[in-house]
Short mmCIF file of C-alpha atoms and ligand atoms in Angstrom, two decimals:
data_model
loop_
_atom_site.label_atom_id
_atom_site.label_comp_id
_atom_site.label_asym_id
_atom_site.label_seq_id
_atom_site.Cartn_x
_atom_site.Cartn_y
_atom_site.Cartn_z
CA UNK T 18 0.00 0.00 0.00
CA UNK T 19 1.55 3.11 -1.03
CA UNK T 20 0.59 5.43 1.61
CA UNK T 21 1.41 9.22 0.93
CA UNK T 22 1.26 11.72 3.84
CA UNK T 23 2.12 15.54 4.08
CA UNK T 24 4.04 14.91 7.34
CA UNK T 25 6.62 15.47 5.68
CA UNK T 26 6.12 18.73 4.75
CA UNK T 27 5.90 19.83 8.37
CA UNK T 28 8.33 17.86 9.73
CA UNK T 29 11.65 19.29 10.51
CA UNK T 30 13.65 16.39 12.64
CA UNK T 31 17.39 14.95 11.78
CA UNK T 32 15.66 11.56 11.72
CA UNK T 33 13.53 12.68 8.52
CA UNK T 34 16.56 14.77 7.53
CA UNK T 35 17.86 10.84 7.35
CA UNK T 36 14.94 9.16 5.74
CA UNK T 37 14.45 11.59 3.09
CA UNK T 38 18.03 10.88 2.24
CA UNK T 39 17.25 7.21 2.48
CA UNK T 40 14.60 7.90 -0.26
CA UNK T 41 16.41 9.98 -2.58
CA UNK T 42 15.62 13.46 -1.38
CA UNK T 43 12.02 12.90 -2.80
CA UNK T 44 10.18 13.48 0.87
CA UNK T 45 6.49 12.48 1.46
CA UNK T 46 5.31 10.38 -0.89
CA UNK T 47 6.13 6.93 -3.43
CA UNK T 48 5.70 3.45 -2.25
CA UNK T 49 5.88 2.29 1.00
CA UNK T 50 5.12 5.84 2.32
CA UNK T 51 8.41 6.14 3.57
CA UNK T 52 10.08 9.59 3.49
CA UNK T 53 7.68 11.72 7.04
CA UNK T 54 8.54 11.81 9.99
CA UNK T 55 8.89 14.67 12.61
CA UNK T 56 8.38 15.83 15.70
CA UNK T 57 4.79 14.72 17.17
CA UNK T 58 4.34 18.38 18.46
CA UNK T 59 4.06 19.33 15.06
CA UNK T 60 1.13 17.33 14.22
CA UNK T 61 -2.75 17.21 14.33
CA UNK T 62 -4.47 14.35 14.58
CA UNK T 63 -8.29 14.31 14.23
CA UNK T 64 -10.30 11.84 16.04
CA UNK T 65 -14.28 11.53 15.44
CA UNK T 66 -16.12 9.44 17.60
CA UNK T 67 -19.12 8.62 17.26
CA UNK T 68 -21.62 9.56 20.21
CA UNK T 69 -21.75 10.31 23.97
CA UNK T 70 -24.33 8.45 24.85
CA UNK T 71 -22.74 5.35 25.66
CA UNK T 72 -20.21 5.90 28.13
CA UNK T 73 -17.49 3.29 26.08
CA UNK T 74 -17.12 5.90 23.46
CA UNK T 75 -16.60 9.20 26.17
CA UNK T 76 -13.67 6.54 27.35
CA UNK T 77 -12.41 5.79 24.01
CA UNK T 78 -12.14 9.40 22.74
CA UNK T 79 -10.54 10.31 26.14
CA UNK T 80 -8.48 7.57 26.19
CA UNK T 81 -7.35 8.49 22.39
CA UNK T 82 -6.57 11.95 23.39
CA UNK T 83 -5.09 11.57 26.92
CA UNK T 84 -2.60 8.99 25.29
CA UNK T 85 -1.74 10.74 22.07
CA UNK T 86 -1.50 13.93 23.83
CA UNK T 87 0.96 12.20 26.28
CA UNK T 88 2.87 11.23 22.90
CA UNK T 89 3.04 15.35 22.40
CA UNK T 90 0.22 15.11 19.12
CA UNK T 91 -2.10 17.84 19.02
CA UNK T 92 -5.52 16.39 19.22
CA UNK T 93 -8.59 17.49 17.99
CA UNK T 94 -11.38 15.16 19.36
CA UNK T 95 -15.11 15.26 18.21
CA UNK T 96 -18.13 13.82 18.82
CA UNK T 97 -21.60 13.56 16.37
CA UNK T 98 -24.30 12.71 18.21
CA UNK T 99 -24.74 9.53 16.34
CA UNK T 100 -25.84 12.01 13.58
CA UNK T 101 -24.26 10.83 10.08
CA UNK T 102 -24.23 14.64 8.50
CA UNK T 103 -22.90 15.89 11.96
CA UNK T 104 -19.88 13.69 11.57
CA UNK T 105 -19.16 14.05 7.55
CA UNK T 106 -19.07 17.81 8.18
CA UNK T 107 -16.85 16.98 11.45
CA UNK T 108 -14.48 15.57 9.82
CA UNK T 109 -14.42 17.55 6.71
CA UNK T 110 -13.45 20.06 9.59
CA UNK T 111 -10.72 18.62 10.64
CA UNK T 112 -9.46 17.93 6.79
CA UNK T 113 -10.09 21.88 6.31
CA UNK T 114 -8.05 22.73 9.20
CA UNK T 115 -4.60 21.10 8.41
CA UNK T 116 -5.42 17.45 10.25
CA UNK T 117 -2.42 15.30 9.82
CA UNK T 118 -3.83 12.10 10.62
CA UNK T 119 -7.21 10.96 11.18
CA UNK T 120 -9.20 8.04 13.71
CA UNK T 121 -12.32 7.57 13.19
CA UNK T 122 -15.23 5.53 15.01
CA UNK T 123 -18.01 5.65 11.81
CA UNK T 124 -21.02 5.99 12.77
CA UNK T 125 -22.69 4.34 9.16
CA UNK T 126 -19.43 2.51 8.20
CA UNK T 127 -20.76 3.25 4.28
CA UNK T 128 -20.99 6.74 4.49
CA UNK T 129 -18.07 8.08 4.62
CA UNK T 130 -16.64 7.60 1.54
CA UNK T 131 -16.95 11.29 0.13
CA UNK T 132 -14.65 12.48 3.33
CA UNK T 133 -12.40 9.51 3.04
CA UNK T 134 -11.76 10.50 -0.76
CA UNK T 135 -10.82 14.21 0.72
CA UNK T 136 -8.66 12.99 3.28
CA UNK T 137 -6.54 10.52 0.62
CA UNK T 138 -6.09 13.76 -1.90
CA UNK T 139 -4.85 15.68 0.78
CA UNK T 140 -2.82 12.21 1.98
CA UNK T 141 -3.95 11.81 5.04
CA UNK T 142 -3.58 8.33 6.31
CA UNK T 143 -7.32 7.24 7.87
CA UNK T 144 -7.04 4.58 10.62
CA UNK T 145 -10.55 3.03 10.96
CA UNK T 146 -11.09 2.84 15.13
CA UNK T 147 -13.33 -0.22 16.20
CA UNK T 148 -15.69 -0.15 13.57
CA UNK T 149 -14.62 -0.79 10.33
CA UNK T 150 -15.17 1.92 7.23
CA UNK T 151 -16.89 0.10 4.12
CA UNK T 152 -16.85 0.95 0.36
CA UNK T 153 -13.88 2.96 0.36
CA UNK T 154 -10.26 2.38 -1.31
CA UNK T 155 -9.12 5.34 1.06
CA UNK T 156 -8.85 3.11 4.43
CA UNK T 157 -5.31 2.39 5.94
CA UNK T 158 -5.40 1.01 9.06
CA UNK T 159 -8.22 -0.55 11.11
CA UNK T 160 -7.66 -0.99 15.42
CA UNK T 161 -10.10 -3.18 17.11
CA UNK T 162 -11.37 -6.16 18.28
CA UNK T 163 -11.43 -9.84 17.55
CA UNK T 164 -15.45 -9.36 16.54
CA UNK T 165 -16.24 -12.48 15.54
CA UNK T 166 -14.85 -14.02 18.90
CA UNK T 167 -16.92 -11.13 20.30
CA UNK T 168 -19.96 -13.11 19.44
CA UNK T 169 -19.04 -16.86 19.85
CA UNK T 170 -18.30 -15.53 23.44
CA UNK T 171 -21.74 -14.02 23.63
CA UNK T 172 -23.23 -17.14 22.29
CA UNK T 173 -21.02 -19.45 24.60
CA UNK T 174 -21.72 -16.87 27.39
CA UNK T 175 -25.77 -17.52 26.75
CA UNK T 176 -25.05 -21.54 26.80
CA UNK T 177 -23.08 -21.21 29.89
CA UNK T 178 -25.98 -19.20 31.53
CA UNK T 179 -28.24 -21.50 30.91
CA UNK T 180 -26.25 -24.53 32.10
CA UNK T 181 -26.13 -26.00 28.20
CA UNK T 182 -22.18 -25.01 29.36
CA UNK T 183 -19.97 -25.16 32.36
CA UNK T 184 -18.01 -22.35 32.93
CA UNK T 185 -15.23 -24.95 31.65
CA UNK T 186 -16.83 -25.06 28.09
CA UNK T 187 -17.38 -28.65 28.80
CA UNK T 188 -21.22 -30.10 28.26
CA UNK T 189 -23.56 -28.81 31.28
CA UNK T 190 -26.46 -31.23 32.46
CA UNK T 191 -29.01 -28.69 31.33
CA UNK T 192 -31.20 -29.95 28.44
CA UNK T 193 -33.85 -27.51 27.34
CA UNK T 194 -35.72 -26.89 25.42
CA UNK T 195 -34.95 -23.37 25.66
CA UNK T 196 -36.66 -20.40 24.63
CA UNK T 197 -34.43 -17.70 23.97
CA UNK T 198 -35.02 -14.21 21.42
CA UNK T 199 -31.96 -12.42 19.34
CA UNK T 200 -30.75 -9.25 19.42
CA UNK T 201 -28.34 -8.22 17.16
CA UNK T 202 -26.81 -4.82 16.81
CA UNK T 203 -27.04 -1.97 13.99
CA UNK T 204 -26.77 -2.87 10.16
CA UNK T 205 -24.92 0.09 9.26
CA UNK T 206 -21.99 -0.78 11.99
CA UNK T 207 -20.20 -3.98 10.26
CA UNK T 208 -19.36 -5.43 13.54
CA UNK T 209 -23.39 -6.05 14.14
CA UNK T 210 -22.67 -8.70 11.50
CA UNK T 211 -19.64 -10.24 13.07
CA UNK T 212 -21.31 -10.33 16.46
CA UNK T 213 -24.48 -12.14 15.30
CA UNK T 214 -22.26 -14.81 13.00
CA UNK T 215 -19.47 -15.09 15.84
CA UNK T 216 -22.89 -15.89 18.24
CA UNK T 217 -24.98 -18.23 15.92
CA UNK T 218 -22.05 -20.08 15.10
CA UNK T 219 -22.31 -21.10 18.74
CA UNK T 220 -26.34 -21.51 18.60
CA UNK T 221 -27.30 -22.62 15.36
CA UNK T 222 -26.25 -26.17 16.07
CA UNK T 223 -28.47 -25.68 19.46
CA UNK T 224 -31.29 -24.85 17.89
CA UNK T 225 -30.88 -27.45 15.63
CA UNK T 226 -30.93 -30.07 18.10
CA UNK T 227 -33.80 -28.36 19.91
CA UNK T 228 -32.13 -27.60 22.96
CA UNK T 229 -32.99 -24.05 22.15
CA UNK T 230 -36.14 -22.74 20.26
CA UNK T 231 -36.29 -19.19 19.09
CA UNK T 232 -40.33 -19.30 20.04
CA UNK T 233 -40.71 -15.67 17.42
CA UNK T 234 -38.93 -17.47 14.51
CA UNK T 235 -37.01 -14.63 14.31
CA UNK T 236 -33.45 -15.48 13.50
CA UNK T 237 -32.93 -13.06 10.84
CA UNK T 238 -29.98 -9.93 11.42
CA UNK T 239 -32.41 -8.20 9.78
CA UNK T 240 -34.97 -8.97 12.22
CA UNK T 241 -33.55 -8.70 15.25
CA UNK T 242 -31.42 -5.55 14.42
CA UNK T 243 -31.50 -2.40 16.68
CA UNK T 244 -30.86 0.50 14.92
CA UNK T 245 -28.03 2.58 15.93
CA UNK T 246 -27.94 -0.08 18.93
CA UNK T 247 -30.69 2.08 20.99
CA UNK T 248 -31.74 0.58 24.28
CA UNK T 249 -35.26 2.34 23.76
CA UNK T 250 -35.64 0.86 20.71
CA UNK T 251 -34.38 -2.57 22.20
CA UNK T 252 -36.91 -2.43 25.22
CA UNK T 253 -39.85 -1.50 22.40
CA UNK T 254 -38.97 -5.13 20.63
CA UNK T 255 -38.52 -6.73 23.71
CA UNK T 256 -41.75 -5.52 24.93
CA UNK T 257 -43.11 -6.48 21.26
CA UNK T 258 -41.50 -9.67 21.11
CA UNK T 259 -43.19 -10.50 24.29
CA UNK T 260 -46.92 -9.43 23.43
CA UNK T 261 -46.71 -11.26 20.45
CA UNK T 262 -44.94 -13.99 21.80
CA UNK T 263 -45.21 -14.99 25.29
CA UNK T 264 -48.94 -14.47 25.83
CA UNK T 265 -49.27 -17.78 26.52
CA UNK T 266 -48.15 -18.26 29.29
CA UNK T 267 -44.55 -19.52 28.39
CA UNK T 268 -41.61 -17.50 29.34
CA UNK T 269 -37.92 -16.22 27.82
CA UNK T 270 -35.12 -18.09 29.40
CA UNK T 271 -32.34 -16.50 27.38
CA UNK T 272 -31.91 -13.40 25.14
CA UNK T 273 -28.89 -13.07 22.92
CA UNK T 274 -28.06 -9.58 23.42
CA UNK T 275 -25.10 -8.14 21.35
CA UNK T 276 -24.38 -4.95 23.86
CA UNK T 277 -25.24 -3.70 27.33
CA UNK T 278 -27.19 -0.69 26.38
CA UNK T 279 -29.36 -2.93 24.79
CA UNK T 280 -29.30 -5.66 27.38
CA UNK T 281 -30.43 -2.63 29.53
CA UNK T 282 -33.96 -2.35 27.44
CA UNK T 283 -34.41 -5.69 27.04
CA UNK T 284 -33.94 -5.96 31.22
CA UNK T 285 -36.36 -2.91 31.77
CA UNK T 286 -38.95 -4.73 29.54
CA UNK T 287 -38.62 -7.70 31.25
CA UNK T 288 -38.26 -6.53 34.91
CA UNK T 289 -41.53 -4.33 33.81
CA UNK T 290 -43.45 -7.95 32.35
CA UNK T 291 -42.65 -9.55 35.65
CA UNK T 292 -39.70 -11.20 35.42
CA UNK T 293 -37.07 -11.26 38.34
CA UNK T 294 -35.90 -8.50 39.33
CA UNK T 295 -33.22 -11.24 39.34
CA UNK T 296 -31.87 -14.77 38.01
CA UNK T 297 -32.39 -16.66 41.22
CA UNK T 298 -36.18 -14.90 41.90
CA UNK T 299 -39.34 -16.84 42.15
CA UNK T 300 -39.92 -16.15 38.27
CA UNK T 301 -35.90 -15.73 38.07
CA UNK T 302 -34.65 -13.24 35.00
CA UNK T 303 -33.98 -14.93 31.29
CA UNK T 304 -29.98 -15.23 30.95
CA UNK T 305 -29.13 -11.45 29.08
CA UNK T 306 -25.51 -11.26 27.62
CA UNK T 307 -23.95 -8.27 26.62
CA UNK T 308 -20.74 -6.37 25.40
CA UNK T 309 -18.68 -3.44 26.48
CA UNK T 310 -18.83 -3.72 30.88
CA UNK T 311 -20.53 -0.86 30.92
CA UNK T 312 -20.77 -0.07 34.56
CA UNK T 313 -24.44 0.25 35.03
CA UNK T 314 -24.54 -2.89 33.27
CA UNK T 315 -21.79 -4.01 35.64
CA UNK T 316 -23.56 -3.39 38.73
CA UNK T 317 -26.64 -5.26 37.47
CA UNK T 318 -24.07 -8.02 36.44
CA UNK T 319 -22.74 -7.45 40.45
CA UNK T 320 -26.71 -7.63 41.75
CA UNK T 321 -27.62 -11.09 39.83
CA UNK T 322 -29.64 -9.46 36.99
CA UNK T 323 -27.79 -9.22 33.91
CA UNK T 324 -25.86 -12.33 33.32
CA UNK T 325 -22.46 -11.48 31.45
CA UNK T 326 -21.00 -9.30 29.37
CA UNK T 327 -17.70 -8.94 26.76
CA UNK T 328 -14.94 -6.80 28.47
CA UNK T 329 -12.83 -4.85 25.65
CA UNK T 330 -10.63 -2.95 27.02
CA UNK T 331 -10.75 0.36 25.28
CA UNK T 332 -7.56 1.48 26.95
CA UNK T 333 -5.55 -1.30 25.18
CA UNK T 334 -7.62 -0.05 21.94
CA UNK T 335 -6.16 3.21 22.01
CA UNK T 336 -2.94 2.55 22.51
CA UNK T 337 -3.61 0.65 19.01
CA UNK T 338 -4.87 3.59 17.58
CA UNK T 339 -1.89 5.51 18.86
CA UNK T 340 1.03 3.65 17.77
CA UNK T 341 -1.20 3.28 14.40
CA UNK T 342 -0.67 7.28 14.37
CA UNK T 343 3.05 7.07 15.14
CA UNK T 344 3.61 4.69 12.68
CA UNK T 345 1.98 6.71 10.02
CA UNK T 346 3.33 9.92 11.78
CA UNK T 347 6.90 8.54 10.89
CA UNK T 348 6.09 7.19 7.57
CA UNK T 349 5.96 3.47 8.22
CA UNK T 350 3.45 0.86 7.61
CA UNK T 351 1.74 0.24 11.15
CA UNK T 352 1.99 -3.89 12.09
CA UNK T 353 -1.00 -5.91 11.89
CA UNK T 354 -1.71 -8.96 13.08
CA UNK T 355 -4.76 -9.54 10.47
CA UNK T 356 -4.28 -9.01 6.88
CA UNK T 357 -7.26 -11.04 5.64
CA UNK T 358 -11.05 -10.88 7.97
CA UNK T 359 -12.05 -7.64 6.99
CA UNK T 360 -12.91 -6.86 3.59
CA UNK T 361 -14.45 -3.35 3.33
CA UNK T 362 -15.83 -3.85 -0.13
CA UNK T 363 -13.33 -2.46 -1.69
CA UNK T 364 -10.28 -4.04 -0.32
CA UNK T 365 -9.02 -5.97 2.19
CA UNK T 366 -7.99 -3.42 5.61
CA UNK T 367 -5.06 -4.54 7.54
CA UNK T 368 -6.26 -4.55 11.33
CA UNK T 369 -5.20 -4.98 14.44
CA UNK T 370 -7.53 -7.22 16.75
CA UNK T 371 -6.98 -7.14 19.93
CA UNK T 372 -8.79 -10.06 22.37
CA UNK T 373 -12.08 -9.94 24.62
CA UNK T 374 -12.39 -11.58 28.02
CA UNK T 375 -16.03 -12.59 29.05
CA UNK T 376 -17.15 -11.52 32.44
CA UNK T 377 -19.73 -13.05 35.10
CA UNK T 378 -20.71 -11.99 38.58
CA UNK T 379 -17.54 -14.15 39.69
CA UNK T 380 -14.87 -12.48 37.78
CA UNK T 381 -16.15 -8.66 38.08
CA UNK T 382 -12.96 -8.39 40.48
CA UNK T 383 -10.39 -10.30 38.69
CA UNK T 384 -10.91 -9.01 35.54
CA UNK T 385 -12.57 -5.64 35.76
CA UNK T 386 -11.54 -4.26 39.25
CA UNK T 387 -7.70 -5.80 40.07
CA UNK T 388 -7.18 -4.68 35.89
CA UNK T 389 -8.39 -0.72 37.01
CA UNK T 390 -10.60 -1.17 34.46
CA UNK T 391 -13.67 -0.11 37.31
CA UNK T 392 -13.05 0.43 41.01
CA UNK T 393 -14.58 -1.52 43.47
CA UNK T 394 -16.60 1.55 44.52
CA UNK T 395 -17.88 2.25 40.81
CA UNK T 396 -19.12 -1.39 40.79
CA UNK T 397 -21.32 -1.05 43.52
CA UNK T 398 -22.56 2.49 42.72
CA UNK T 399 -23.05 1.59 38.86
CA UNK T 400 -21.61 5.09 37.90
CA UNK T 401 -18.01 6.06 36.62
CA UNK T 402 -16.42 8.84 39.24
C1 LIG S 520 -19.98 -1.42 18.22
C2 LIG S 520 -18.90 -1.74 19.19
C3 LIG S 520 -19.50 -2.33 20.43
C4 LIG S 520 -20.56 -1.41 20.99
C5 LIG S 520 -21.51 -0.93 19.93
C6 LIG S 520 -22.46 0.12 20.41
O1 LIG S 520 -19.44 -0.92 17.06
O2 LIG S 520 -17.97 -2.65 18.64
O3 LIG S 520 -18.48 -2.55 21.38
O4 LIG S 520 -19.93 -0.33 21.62
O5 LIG S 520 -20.84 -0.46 18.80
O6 LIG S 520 -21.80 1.29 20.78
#
């Protein structure tokens, strides 16, 4: 990939002074986008995220910032409100004002081509953070997660609930039949896809055997797809689902539930239909997986209502993101450790994927508290300090 930047241009350091040599005196620019360099203090990166409603992505752009700030980068950090036009014109912004690199968490992976294309003719490199960006040539770098091991952990993480699994992954003594409804996240975010895959992988060959019955028949993505992963739009098909469904006097044992805002709606709907409050009440709460250890969802892991979720931890992800920048920043490639999951449509986008960890009421303090992920007191409060 030949990656041009302007770094170059700016930068001013007896290191580039060296590479530029190395290259033939040609700066910025040619294959291997070798040639920049410079001082970090000399450079802007731009970093869109994509909303601050979900308290993962206020972490993420802070933890972006803090750590590429540390680095001596200026940062210019944005958020859009999970509002596509807000973030186009965010980040054709940042282009406009002299951004040297950009990181940016899409919020419709497929729309932003247009910016991408006016980054790449003004050659800035374009690292894709967590959520891959689709139908564009103009993508160099993507830092995230193993997704699809996302969701055969939140599949595994249902079966374990349920006692299909021991917490060993060996067979449990639980039989079924189960009922259990799926959640899946939002189709324009490309990880919703390799969350629901990564899960059914895990439950297709349940429900095949009958251990577990999806009583709505709805096993479509397209069906049980929350748009820009809302939890009120989550607790509206949950409350749906179980109208339509469970009038009958049956009731949900499981819900596959691709991330804890949402497992937050689907618990309100089912809390409000009578179930629990929690998994070990008279009419004890349907097993709820999730994603992200959000820390109200935390605490209602702590209090025996939500049963798991995925732990990613963000703060690994953007030091990812950063050394992504610092590679670009001194015109290298930066490494991956994928070079062949995730296609964009266009081309192939060499990632970084970093590895999840799932978490139960029993390992809140190994993993989430002893790691400083949470403290002890923000566990049983349910709120960051
Ligand atoms: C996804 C991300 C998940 C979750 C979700 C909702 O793209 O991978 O971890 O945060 O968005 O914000």
């Amino acid at each position: 990939m030949a990656v041009r930047t302007r770094l170059g241009l700016t930068a001013t350091s007896a290191v580039l002074a060296l590479s530029l040599a190395a290259c033939g005196g040609e700066g910025a620019g040619g294959s291997g986008g070798a040639g920049s360099g410079g001082g970090a203090e000399d450079l802007t990166i731009g970093v869109s995220m994509p909303t601050q409603t979900s308290e993962r992505w206020i972490a993420d752009g802070n933890n972006v910032k803090e750590q590429l700030e540390a680095e001596g980068y200026s940062v210019d950090l944005q958020y859009a409100g999970d509002d596509i036009p807000t973030q186009s014109q965010q980040i054709d912004q940042m282009i406009t004002e002299g951004a040297d690199i950009l990181v940016i968490a899409a919020i419709d992976g497929t729309a932003l081509a247009g910016q991408l294309e006016n980054a790449a003719s003004n050659d800035i490199p374009v690292i894709a953070y967590d959520r891959l960006i689709r139908d564009s040539e103009n993508v160099n770098f993507y830092v995230t997660f193993d997704n699809f091991a996302v969701g055969v952990a939140q599949g595994t993480a249902l079966l374990t609930g349920l006692g299909v699994l021991n917490a060993d992954g060996s067979a449990g003594t639980a039989t079924g039949p189960f009922n259990i409804e799926l959640f899946a996240g939002s189709l324009d975010d490309n990880n919703a896809f390799f969350f629901f895959n990564g899960a059914m992988s895990v439950l297709q060959p349940k429900i095949d055997d009958g251990t577990l019955v999806v009583k709505s028949n709805q096993t479509d993505i397209e069906q049980a797809a929350i748009l820009r992963w809302q939890q009120e739009t989550a607790q509206r098909r949950m409350e749906d689902l179980l109208t339509s469904t469970y009038n009958d006097g049956s009731r949900v044992d499981g819900v596959l539930s691709p991330y804890d805002g949402i497992s937050r709606g689907i618990i309100t709907a089912l809390q409000n239909a009578g179930y629990g409050p929690t998994l070990d009440a008279a009419n004890p709460m349907p097993i709820v997986t999730g994603q992200d250890a959000e820390i109200a969802s935390v605490k209602l892991i702590a209090d025996g209502v939500q049963s798991s979720t995925i732990f990613k931890d963000t703060r690994l992800l953007a030091e990812q993101a950063v050394a992504a920048a610092a590679a670009f920043a001194e015109g290298n490639e930066p490494e991956a450790n994928d070079t062949e999951t995730y296609d964009n449509g266009v081309k192939v986008v060499p990632s970084y994927l970093l590895p999840v960890e799932t978490v139960f009421a029993d390992n809140i303090q190994s993993v989430l508290v002893d790691s400083g992920y949470w403290t002890a007191e923000e566990v049983a409060s349910g709120q960051s300090d």
